[in-house]
Coordinates of C-alpha atoms in Angstrom, one line a residue:
M129 CA 83.1 29.0 78.6
K130 CA 81.1 31.2 81.1
Y131 CA 79.7 33.1 78.1
I132 CA 78.5 29.9 76.5
V133 CA 76.8 28.9 79.7
F134 CA 75.2 32.4 80.0
F135 CA 74.0 32.3 76.4
S136 CA 72.5 28.8 77.0
V137 CA 70.6 30.0 80.0
F138 CA 69.5 33.2 78.2
L139 CA 68.3 31.1 75.2
T140 CA 66.4 28.7 77.4
T141 CA 64.7 31.6 79.2
A142 CA 63.9 33.3 75.9
L143 CA 62.4 30.1 74.5
S144 CA 60.2 29.7 77.6
A145 CA 59.2 33.3 77.9
Q146 CA 56.2 33.3 75.6
L147 CA 54.6 30.1 77.1
T148 CA 54.7 31.7 80.5
K149 CA 52.0 34.0 79.3
F150 CA 49.7 31.1 79.1
S151 CA 48.3 29.2 82.1
D152 CA 48.1 25.5 82.0
C153 CA 44.3 25.8 81.6
D154 CA 44.9 28.0 78.6
L155 CA 47.2 25.5 77.0
Y156 CA 44.8 22.7 77.8
E157 CA 41.9 24.4 75.9
L158 CA 44.2 25.4 73.1
G159 CA 45.4 21.8 72.7
K160 CA 42.0 20.3 72.6
V161 CA 40.5 22.9 70.2
W162 CA 43.5 22.8 67.9
G163 CA 43.2 19.0 67.6
L164 CA 39.4 19.1 66.9
V165 CA 39.8 21.7 64.2
K166 CA 42.8 19.8 62.7
Y167 CA 40.8 16.7 62.2
Y168 CA 37.2 18.1 61.5
H169 CA 37.5 21.4 59.7
P170 CA 37.3 20.8 55.9
A171 CA 40.2 23.0 54.9
V172 CA 42.5 22.0 57.8
S173 CA 41.7 18.3 57.6
Q174 CA 42.4 18.4 53.9
G175 CA 45.8 20.0 54.5
K176 CA 44.9 23.3 52.8
T177 CA 46.4 25.3 55.6
D178 CA 49.5 24.9 57.7
W179 CA 47.9 24.1 61.1
D180 CA 51.2 23.6 62.8
A181 CA 52.2 27.2 61.8
V182 CA 49.0 28.6 63.2
L183 CA 49.6 27.0 66.6
L184 CA 53.3 27.9 66.7
Q185 CA 52.6 31.5 65.8
S186 CA 50.0 31.8 68.5
L187 CA 52.3 30.3 71.2
R188 CA 55.1 32.7 70.1
D189 CA 53.0 35.8 70.0
G190 CA 52.8 36.5 73.8
S191 CA 51.1 39.9 73.3
K192 CA 47.9 38.1 72.2
S193 CA 47.5 35.5 74.8
D194 CA 43.7 35.8 75.2
T195 CA 42.6 32.2 74.5
G196 CA 39.1 33.0 73.4
K197 CA 40.2 35.6 70.8
M198 CA 43.0 33.3 69.7
I199 CA 40.6 30.4 69.0
N200 CA 38.2 32.8 67.2
Q201 CA 41.1 33.9 65.0
W202 CA 42.0 30.2 64.3
L203 CA 38.5 29.6 63.0
V204 CA 38.7 32.7 60.8
T205 CA 42.1 31.6 59.4
A206 CA 40.7 28.1 58.7
D207 CA 37.6 29.5 57.0
Q208 CA 39.6 31.7 54.7
S209 CA 41.3 28.6 53.1
K210 CA 39.6 26.9 50.2
F211 CA 38.8 23.2 50.4
D212 CA 37.6 20.5 48.1
N213 CA 34.1 19.1 48.0
L214 CA 34.6 15.4 48.8
D215 CA 32.4 12.5 47.8
K216 CA 31.1 10.6 50.7
K217 CA 33.0 7.3 51.0
D218 CA 31.2 4.1 51.5
N219 CA 32.5 2.1 54.4
D220 CA 32.1 -1.5 55.4
C221 CA 31.1 -0.8 59.0
D222 CA 28.7 -3.3 60.5
S223 CA 28.1 -0.7 63.3
I224 CA 29.7 2.4 64.8
T225 CA 31.0 2.4 68.4
L226 CA 31.1 5.7 70.3
R227 CA 33.0 4.4 73.4
N228 CA 36.0 6.5 72.5
F229 CA 34.0 9.5 71.4
D230 CA 33.1 12.4 73.7
I231 CA 32.9 16.1 72.8
S232 CA 31.0 17.3 75.9
W233 CA 34.2 19.1 76.9
V234 CA 33.5 21.8 74.2
K235 CA 30.6 23.0 76.3
K236 CA 32.8 23.3 79.4
L237 CA 35.5 25.5 77.8
K238 CA 36.0 28.4 80.1
K239 CA 37.7 31.0 77.8
V240 CA 36.0 30.3 74.5
T241 CA 33.0 32.3 73.3
S242 CA 29.6 30.7 73.0
E243 CA 29.6 31.4 69.3
S244 CA 32.9 29.5 68.9
K245 CA 31.6 26.6 71.0
T246 CA 28.5 26.3 68.8
R247 CA 30.7 26.4 65.7
L248 CA 32.9 23.6 67.1
L249 CA 30.0 21.4 68.1
N250 CA 28.3 21.8 64.7
M251 CA 31.6 21.0 63.0
V252 CA 31.5 17.6 64.7
A253 CA 27.7 17.0 64.7
E254 CA 27.4 17.6 61.0
P255 CA 30.8 16.6 59.5
K256 CA 31.2 17.6 55.9
N257 CA 34.1 17.4 53.5
V258 CA 36.3 16.0 56.3
G259 CA 39.7 15.2 54.8
S260 CA 42.3 12.7 56.0
F261 CA 45.5 14.6 55.1
Y262 CA 46.9 14.1 58.7
S263 CA 45.3 10.8 59.4
N264 CA 44.7 8.5 56.4
P265 CA 46.4 9.9 53.2
V266 CA 46.8 6.4 51.6
E267 CA 43.9 5.6 49.2
N268 CA 41.7 2.6 50.4
S269 CA 43.7 2.0 53.5
I270 CA 42.1 1.3 56.9
R271 CA 45.2 2.3 58.8
F272 CA 46.1 5.6 60.5
S273 CA 49.1 7.4 58.9
S274 CA 50.7 10.6 60.0
S275 CA 53.2 10.6 57.0
N276 CA 52.2 14.2 56.1
E277 CA 53.2 15.7 59.4
K278 CA 56.0 18.2 59.4
V279 CA 59.4 17.7 60.8
Y280 CA 61.5 20.5 62.4
D281 CA 65.2 20.7 62.7
K282 CA 65.1 23.4 65.4
F283 CA 64.5 22.9 69.1
S284 CA 62.1 25.2 70.9
V285 CA 59.6 24.9 73.8
E286 CA 56.8 25.9 71.3
I287 CA 57.7 23.0 69.0
K288 CA 57.8 20.6 71.9
M289 CA 54.3 21.8 73.0
L290 CA 53.2 21.2 69.5
E291 CA 54.7 17.7 69.9
L292 CA 52.5 17.1 73.0
F293 CA 49.4 18.3 71.2
R294 CA 50.2 16.2 68.1
I295 CA 50.6 13.0 70.1
W296 CA 47.7 13.6 72.5
N297 CA 45.2 14.3 69.7
V298 CA 46.2 11.3 67.6
I299 CA 45.4 9.1 70.6
E300 CA 42.3 11.1 71.3
Y301 CA 40.8 10.4 67.9
F302 CA 42.5 7.3 66.5
S303 CA 43.5 4.9 69.3
P304 CA 41.0 2.1 69.4
Y305 CA 41.8 1.2 73.0
K306 CA 41.7 4.6 74.6
Y307 CA 38.7 3.6 76.6
L308 CA 40.6 0.8 78.3
L309 CA 43.1 3.1 80.0
D310 CA 43.3 3.1 83.8
H311 CA 43.2 6.9 83.6
Q312 CA 41.2 9.5 81.7
W313 CA 43.1 10.7 78.6
D314 CA 42.1 14.3 79.4
D315 CA 44.0 14.0 82.6
V316 CA 47.1 12.9 80.7
L317 CA 47.0 16.2 78.8
K318 CA 46.7 18.2 82.0
K319 CA 49.5 16.2 83.6
Y320 CA 52.0 16.7 80.7
I321 CA 51.4 20.3 79.9
P322 CA 53.6 21.5 82.8
V323 CA 56.1 18.8 81.9
F324 CA 56.4 19.8 78.3
R325 CA 56.4 23.6 79.0
S326 CA 59.3 23.1 81.4
I327 CA 61.5 21.3 78.8
K328 CA 64.9 23.0 78.6
N329 CA 66.9 20.6 76.5
E330 CA 66.9 17.5 74.5
Q331 CA 67.4 15.3 77.5
D332 CA 64.3 16.7 79.2
Y333 CA 62.4 16.1 75.9
R334 CA 63.4 12.5 75.6
S335 CA 62.4 11.8 79.1
A336 CA 59.0 13.6 78.7
V337 CA 58.2 11.7 75.4
M338 CA 59.0 8.3 77.0
R339 CA 56.9 9.0 80.0
L340 CA 54.0 10.2 77.8
A341 CA 54.2 7.1 75.6
A342 CA 54.1 4.9 78.7
E343 CA 50.7 6.4 79.6
L344 CA 49.2 4.5 76.7
Q345 CA 49.5 1.2 78.6
D346 CA 50.0 -0.7 75.3
T347 CA 52.7 -3.3 74.9
H348 CA 52.9 -2.3 71.2
V349 CA 54.1 1.2 72.2
G350 CA 57.7 2.1 71.5
I351 CA 59.9 4.8 70.0
E352 CA 61.3 3.7 66.6
K353 CA 64.7 5.3 67.3
T354 CA 65.1 4.3 70.9
L355 CA 65.5 7.0 73.5
Q356 CA 65.9 4.7 76.4
Y357 CA 69.7 4.7 76.5
D358 CA 69.7 8.5 76.8
V359 CA 67.0 8.3 79.6
V360 CA 67.8 5.2 81.6
G361 CA 71.4 4.7 80.7
K362 CA 73.8 3.4 78.1
L363 CA 75.4 0.7 80.3
T364 CA 73.9 -2.6 81.4
S365 CA 74.9 -6.0 83.0
P366 CA 77.6 -8.2 81.7
F367 CA 75.2 -11.1 81.7
I368 CA 71.8 -12.1 80.4
F369 CA 69.0 -13.1 82.8
Q370 CA 65.4 -14.0 83.5
I371 CA 63.2 -12.6 86.2
V372 CA 61.3 -15.1 88.3
D373 CA 59.5 -14.8 91.7
G374 CA 60.7 -11.2 92.0
K375 CA 64.4 -12.2 91.6
V376 CA 66.9 -12.4 88.8
V377 CA 68.5 -15.6 87.6
I378 CA 71.7 -15.3 85.5
T379 CA 71.2 -17.4 82.4
G380 CA 74.2 -16.5 80.2
I381 CA 77.4 -14.5 79.9
K382 CA 78.0 -11.3 77.9
D383 CA 81.4 -10.3 79.2
E384 CA 83.3 -13.2 80.8
A385 CA 86.1 -11.0 82.2
K386 CA 83.6 -8.8 84.1
M387 CA 81.8 -11.8 85.4
K388 CA 84.9 -13.4 86.7
K389 CA 86.1 -10.2 88.3
A390 CA 82.8 -10.0 90.2
N391 CA 82.8 -13.8 90.9
L392 CA 79.4 -14.2 89.2
E393 CA 78.3 -17.4 87.5
V394 CA 75.4 -18.7 85.4
G395 CA 72.7 -19.8 87.8
D396 CA 73.4 -17.2 90.5
L397 CA 70.3 -15.6 92.0
I398 CA 70.3 -11.8 92.4
T399 CA 68.0 -10.3 95.0
K400 CA 69.2 -6.7 95.2
I401 CA 70.7 -4.0 93.0
N402 CA 72.4 -1.2 94.9
G403 CA 70.5 -2.2 98.0
R404 CA 67.1 -2.2 96.4
S405 CA 65.0 -5.3 95.8
I406 CA 64.4 -6.4 92.2
L407 CA 60.8 -5.3 92.2
K408 CA 61.6 -1.9 93.6
S409 CA 64.4 -1.5 91.1
I410 CA 61.8 -2.3 88.3
D411 CA 59.4 0.3 89.7
D412 CA 62.1 2.9 89.7
K413 CA 62.3 2.9 85.9
S414 CA 59.0 1.3 84.7
G415 CA 57.4 4.7 84.3
Y416 CA 59.3 5.1 81.1
F417 CA 58.0 2.0 79.5
A418 CA 54.5 1.1 78.2
Y419 CA 53.0 -2.3 79.1
S420 CA 49.5 -3.7 78.8
N421 CA 49.7 -5.8 82.0
E422 CA 51.9 -6.8 84.9
S423 CA 53.3 -9.8 83.1
V424 CA 54.8 -7.6 80.4
K425 CA 56.0 -5.2 83.0
L426 CA 58.3 -7.9 84.2
R427 CA 59.2 -9.1 80.7
E428 CA 60.2 -5.6 79.6
A429 CA 62.3 -5.0 82.6
Y430 CA 65.0 -6.9 80.7
S431 CA 65.4 -3.7 78.7
Y432 CA 66.3 -1.5 81.6
L433 CA 66.7 -3.3 85.0
F434 CA 70.5 -3.0 85.1
S435 CA 70.7 0.1 82.9
S436 CA 72.6 3.2 84.1
D437 CA 75.4 5.5 83.1
E438 CA 77.2 4.6 86.3
P439 CA 80.1 2.2 85.5
T440 CA 79.6 -0.1 88.5
M441 CA 76.8 -1.5 90.6
V442 CA 76.6 -3.5 93.8
L443 CA 74.7 -6.8 93.5
E444 CA 73.5 -9.1 96.3
G445 CA 72.2 -12.6 96.0
V446 CA 72.5 -16.3 96.5
K447 CA 74.8 -18.9 94.9
Q448 CA 73.5 -22.3 93.7
N449 CA 75.1 -23.8 96.8
G450 CA 73.0 -21.5 99.0
K451 CA 75.8 -19.1 100.0
T452 CA 74.9 -15.4 100.0
F453 CA 77.1 -12.9 98.2
K454 CA 77.6 -9.1 97.8
T455 CA 79.8 -8.0 94.9
T456 CA 80.7 -4.9 92.9
V457 CA 80.0 -5.5 89.2
E458 CA 81.3 -3.5 86.2
R459 CA 78.6 -2.6 83.7
K460 CA 79.1 -3.0 79.9
G461 CA 77.9 -0.9 77.0
R462 CA 74.7 -1.6 75.1
I463 CA 74.3 -1.7 71.4
F464 CA 70.6 -1.7 70.6
N465 CA 70.6 -3.1 67.1
S466 CA 72.8 -6.0 67.9
E467 CA 71.3 -7.2 71.1
W468 CA 70.6 -10.8 70.1
D469 CA 70.0 -11.8 73.7
K470 CA 67.3 -9.2 74.5
D471 CA 65.1 -11.6 76.4
G472 CA 67.7 -13.7 78.2
I473 CA 65.8 -16.9 77.6
P474 CA 68.0 -20.0 78.0
S475 CA 68.0 -22.9 75.6
Y476 CA 65.3 -25.0 77.3
H477 CA 65.2 -28.8 77.1
L478 CA 62.5 -31.2 78.1
V479 CA 62.9 -33.6 81.0
Y480 CA 60.1 -36.2 80.6
N481 CA 59.7 -39.8 82.0
G482 CA 63.3 -39.8 83.2
K483 CA 64.8 -38.7 79.9
T484 CA 66.2 -35.4 78.7
Y485 CA 65.2 -34.2 75.2
T486 CA 66.6 -31.3 73.1
Y487 CA 63.4 -30.4 71.4
L488 CA 64.6 -27.1 69.9
T489 CA 67.1 -27.9 67.2
Y490 CA 68.4 -25.4 64.6
N491 CA 68.3 -26.2 60.9
E492 CA 71.5 -24.5 59.5
K493 CA 70.5 -25.1 55.9
E494 CA 67.1 -23.4 56.3
S495 CA 68.2 -20.8 59.0
R496 CA 65.4 -21.7 61.3
L497 CA 64.4 -24.0 64.2
N498 CA 63.1 -27.3 63.1
P499 CA 59.3 -27.0 63.4
S500 CA 58.4 -30.3 64.9
F501 CA 59.6 -32.8 67.5
H502 CA 57.9 -36.0 68.7
V503 CA 58.1 -38.4 71.6
D504 CA 56.1 -41.6 71.4
D505 CA 52.5 -40.6 70.7
K506 CA 52.9 -36.9 71.2
V507 CA 54.1 -34.2 68.8
Y508 CA 55.4 -30.6 69.5
F509 CA 55.2 -27.8 66.9
E510 CA 57.4 -24.8 67.2
F511 CA 54.8 -22.4 65.7
S512 CA 57.2 -19.5 65.0
S513 CA 59.2 -21.6 62.5
L514 CA 56.3 -23.4 60.9
K515 CA 55.6 -22.9 57.2
A516 CA 52.3 -23.3 55.5
S517 CA 53.7 -25.5 52.7
E518 CA 54.7 -28.2 55.2
I519 CA 51.5 -28.3 57.1
P520 CA 49.7 -31.0 55.0
A521 CA 52.6 -33.5 55.3
L522 CA 53.0 -32.8 59.1
M523 CA 49.3 -33.2 59.8
D524 CA 49.2 -36.4 57.8
T525 CA 52.3 -37.8 59.6
Y526 CA 50.9 -37.1 63.0
K527 CA 47.1 -37.5 62.4
N528 CA 47.0 -40.5 64.8
A529 CA 49.1 -38.9 67.6
K530 CA 47.4 -38.9 71.0
G531 CA 48.2 -35.2 71.4
M532 CA 49.6 -32.2 69.6
V533 CA 51.3 -29.2 71.3
F534 CA 51.5 -25.9 69.6
D535 CA 54.0 -23.4 71.0
L536 CA 53.0 -19.8 70.7
R537 CA 55.8 -18.3 72.7
G538 CA 57.6 -17.1 69.6
Y539 CA 56.3 -15.0 66.7
N540 CA 54.9 -15.8 63.3
D541 CA 52.6 -13.4 61.4
D542 CA 52.3 -15.5 58.3
G543 CA 48.5 -15.5 57.6
S544 CA 48.8 -18.6 55.4
L545 CA 49.3 -20.7 58.5
L546 CA 45.5 -20.6 58.8
K547 CA 45.8 -23.8 56.8
V548 CA 46.6 -25.7 60.0
F549 CA 43.0 -25.2 61.2
D550 CA 41.7 -27.1 58.1
Y551 CA 43.0 -30.1 60.0
L552 CA 42.0 -29.2 63.6
L553 CA 38.5 -27.9 63.0
G554 CA 35.5 -29.9 61.8
K555 CA 33.8 -26.8 60.3
P556 CA 34.5 -23.2 59.5
E557 CA 34.7 -21.0 62.6
H558 CA 34.3 -17.2 62.9
F559 CA 37.2 -16.3 65.1
G560 CA 37.1 -12.5 65.6
I561 CA 36.1 -9.0 64.7
K562 CA 37.9 -5.7 64.6
T563 CA 37.4 -1.9 65.0
Q564 CA 39.0 0.6 62.6
A565 CA 38.9 4.3 62.7
D566 CA 36.2 6.2 60.7
F567 CA 38.4 8.9 59.2
S568 CA 35.3 10.9 58.1
Q569 CA 34.2 11.1 61.8
P570 CA 37.4 11.1 63.8
G571 CA 37.0 9.6 67.3
K572 CA 34.4 7.1 66.0
F573 CA 35.2 3.5 65.1
C574 CA 33.7 1.0 62.8
F575 CA 33.0 -2.6 63.9
V576 CA 33.9 -5.0 61.0
D577 CA 33.0 -8.7 61.2
N578 CA 36.5 -10.0 60.3
I579 CA 40.1 -9.4 61.5
I580 CA 42.2 -10.1 58.4
D581 CA 39.7 -9.4 55.6
K582 CA 36.5 -10.8 54.1
A583 CA 38.2 -13.7 52.5
Y584 CA 39.6 -14.8 55.8
K585 CA 36.6 -14.3 58.1
F586 CA 36.6 -18.0 58.9
A587 CA 39.2 -20.5 60.0
G588 CA 38.9 -24.2 59.1
K589 CA 36.6 -26.0 56.7
N590 CA 34.0 -28.8 56.8
N591 CA 36.1 -31.8 57.7
P592 CA 34.6 -34.9 59.2
D593 CA 38.1 -36.3 59.6
S594 CA 39.5 -33.4 61.6
Y595 CA 42.0 -34.2 64.3
K596 CA 40.4 -35.9 67.3
G597 CA 43.3 -36.0 69.7
Q598 CA 44.2 -33.6 72.5
V599 CA 45.4 -30.2 71.4
V600 CA 47.5 -28.1 73.9
V601 CA 48.7 -24.6 73.3
L602 CA 51.6 -23.0 75.2
I603 CA 51.5 -19.3 76.0
N604 CA 53.2 -16.7 78.2
E605 CA 54.1 -13.0 78.3
Y606 CA 56.1 -13.4 75.0
T607 CA 52.9 -14.4 73.2
Q608 CA 52.0 -11.1 71.6
S609 CA 50.1 -9.5 68.7
S610 CA 49.9 -12.0 65.9
E611 CA 50.5 -14.9 68.3
E612 CA 47.6 -13.7 70.4
L613 CA 45.5 -13.8 67.2
W614 CA 46.6 -17.3 66.6
A615 CA 45.6 -18.1 70.2
M616 CA 42.2 -16.7 69.6
I617 CA 41.7 -19.1 66.7
F618 CA 43.1 -22.0 68.6
K619 CA 40.3 -21.3 71.2
K620 CA 37.9 -22.7 68.6
V621 CA 39.5 -26.1 68.6
P622 CA 37.3 -28.6 70.5
G623 CA 38.7 -29.5 73.9
V624 CA 41.9 -27.4 73.5
I625 CA 43.9 -26.7 76.7
F626 CA 46.0 -23.6 77.1
V627 CA 49.1 -24.0 79.4
G628 CA 51.3 -21.2 80.7
S629 CA 50.6 -17.7 81.8
Q630 CA 48.9 -14.5 80.8
T631 CA 49.9 -13.2 77.3
A632 CA 51.1 -9.7 76.4
G633 CA 47.7 -8.2 75.8
A634 CA 48.7 -6.2 72.7
D635 CA 46.6 -7.1 69.6
G636 CA 46.2 -5.1 66.4
N637 CA 48.6 -3.6 63.9
K638 CA 51.5 -1.3 64.9
T639 CA 50.8 2.3 63.9
A640 CA 53.2 5.3 63.9
I641 CA 52.9 8.9 65.0
K642 CA 55.5 11.0 63.2
L643 CA 57.2 13.2 65.9
T644 CA 58.4 16.7 65.3
D645 CA 62.1 15.5 65.0
G646 CA 61.2 12.8 62.5
N647 CA 61.2 9.9 65.0
K648 CA 58.1 7.8 65.4
L649 CA 56.0 6.7 68.4
I650 CA 54.3 3.3 67.8
F651 CA 50.9 2.3 69.1
S652 CA 48.1 -0.2 68.4
G653 CA 46.0 1.2 65.5
L654 CA 43.3 -1.5 65.1
G655 CA 41.0 -3.0 67.7
I656 CA 40.9 -6.8 67.9
Y657 CA 38.1 -8.7 69.6
Y658 CA 36.5 -12.1 70.0
P659 CA 33.3 -12.6 67.8
D660 CA 31.1 -11.6 70.8
G661 CA 33.1 -8.4 71.3
G662 CA 35.2 -9.8 74.2
E663 CA 38.4 -8.0 74.9
T664 CA 42.0 -9.2 74.4
Q665 CA 43.8 -5.9 74.7
R666 CA 45.5 -5.6 78.1
I667 CA 43.8 -8.8 79.2
G668 CA 45.6 -11.0 76.8
I669 CA 44.8 -14.7 76.6
K670 CA 44.5 -16.5 79.9
P671 CA 45.6 -20.1 80.4
D672 CA 43.5 -23.0 81.5
V673 CA 46.4 -24.4 83.4
I674 CA 48.8 -21.9 84.9
V675 CA 52.5 -22.9 84.7
R676 CA 55.4 -20.5 85.2
P677 CA 59.2 -21.1 85.3
T678 CA 60.8 -21.5 88.7
V679 CA 64.2 -20.5 89.9
E680 CA 65.2 -24.2 89.8
S681 CA 63.7 -24.8 86.3
I682 CA 65.6 -21.8 84.9
R683 CA 68.8 -22.9 86.5
N684 CA 68.3 -26.4 85.0
N685 CA 67.1 -25.0 81.6
E686 CA 63.9 -27.2 82.0
D687 CA 60.7 -26.3 80.1
L688 CA 57.9 -26.8 82.6
L689 CA 55.2 -25.7 80.2
L690 CA 56.0 -28.4 77.6
L691 CA 56.3 -31.0 80.4
K692 CA 52.8 -30.1 81.7
A693 CA 51.5 -30.3 78.1
F694 CA 52.8 -33.8 77.7
E695 CA 51.4 -34.8 81.1
L696 CA 48.0 -33.5 80.2
I697 CA 48.0 -35.5 77.0
D698 CA 49.1 -38.6 78.9
Q699 CA 46.1 -38.2 81.2
K700 CA 43.7 -38.2 78.2
K701 CA 41.9 -41.6 77.9

């Protein structure tokens, strides 16, 4: 056994030996230049030379660690490769935005010759025959794709440094929201070079990748084959829960035996985990998870708050009768793909005018929630289960209702639901614009005057008989991506009232970076905006009337948002 340990230490030392010949500053300049040449040089951007191999060979050849000479050799290698003369593609850009684009760093390179700097600057200033082998290989697609990136079955520090450079440069040139980060993206590269160069094993690597991904501050961000169980723990609580007012309310049972042993019940309020408050416990692990805003930070805590590899934990809290408790709880294993209860949301009901209504009912025959529920002169639509084919009949049935409530706390990305706005809007309304990467000029983005496509630039139609009652839209931190787009369109409905709390602030398509081991890092690849250019990313949709669940409402499974919506409709004269 001692020989195996010795060999492991020797191997780790050997793997790291070459990188020690480079300073962090060296690696910073190499990473930046490598990415620029990858996406701008004709031969490299067309995939005519193996650009990964060039970097890996340079990192492994410790005898030639002069950064300036190394970059000169890179350019010579790239120039020796043949490339195709490409026809200039027409694009549908209404304008180009440069807010993500800055190559002033080239002039500040410390170890690169003035000749090489000039070459790099000219490559970007006068882009010719720029290919999209590494960024957009699918004909007529507006989406970033890294499908042509290489995958490696070996583990080495050099390959993990390549990983850092690959991820960092994709975001540098193809993330539409880079300019919205709280930190400079350059500083992220500087921060993670020492992290990645010190990687010694797969566990270090998983932790580093999760922390790097979290720097994107984008709720869309995730790792396709989750790494979180290896990083934050494979065990979790024997119950499902919701977080409210900085505390945890138990909303359901996963393991009845473990609950009984710890004397825990649904409705119990947990205030501390192993002596630390809930918010401090969240902060302990939140650095591994990306979130656009604080609302999502709390939402996503469901994924890790009680996670650990320790078999037990000590919980403190308050029973429904007001008595405090402190108990040792056995954790249970997590199985990612079968966690139906991920969000811990209870089955809400509506308490209205002294009566209790079950407004969410499941249609066994159609395997979905029933899309509508009405009380007197008010109707509620569960938007995530709504189908375009039933909209005409529903709108006709409820055309004289005093108010309509549309619930966007679920998820439905069916574009044909635009049909509902034919009944809610009196005329066509332009509801948004987008930015998409200009793959012939990486780092620059095109503004396009529609979000979906030209055929769906507008929502609604000329309709003098459009609905005149009160429309209320329910939103919260679970309103994300497509649901935020629907919310943007609902903003066009005259007199609409949004009830709830700040949405997830993650708009645009999910785009993947292929990692060196074949896994994928997901991020937002298109920029989505209001017609005037107003932001939704990170900000989300903000309500007109703020309503959040309380400890008492969660214990009683009461939907305060729907109650407020009905009350607002009742107030309408």
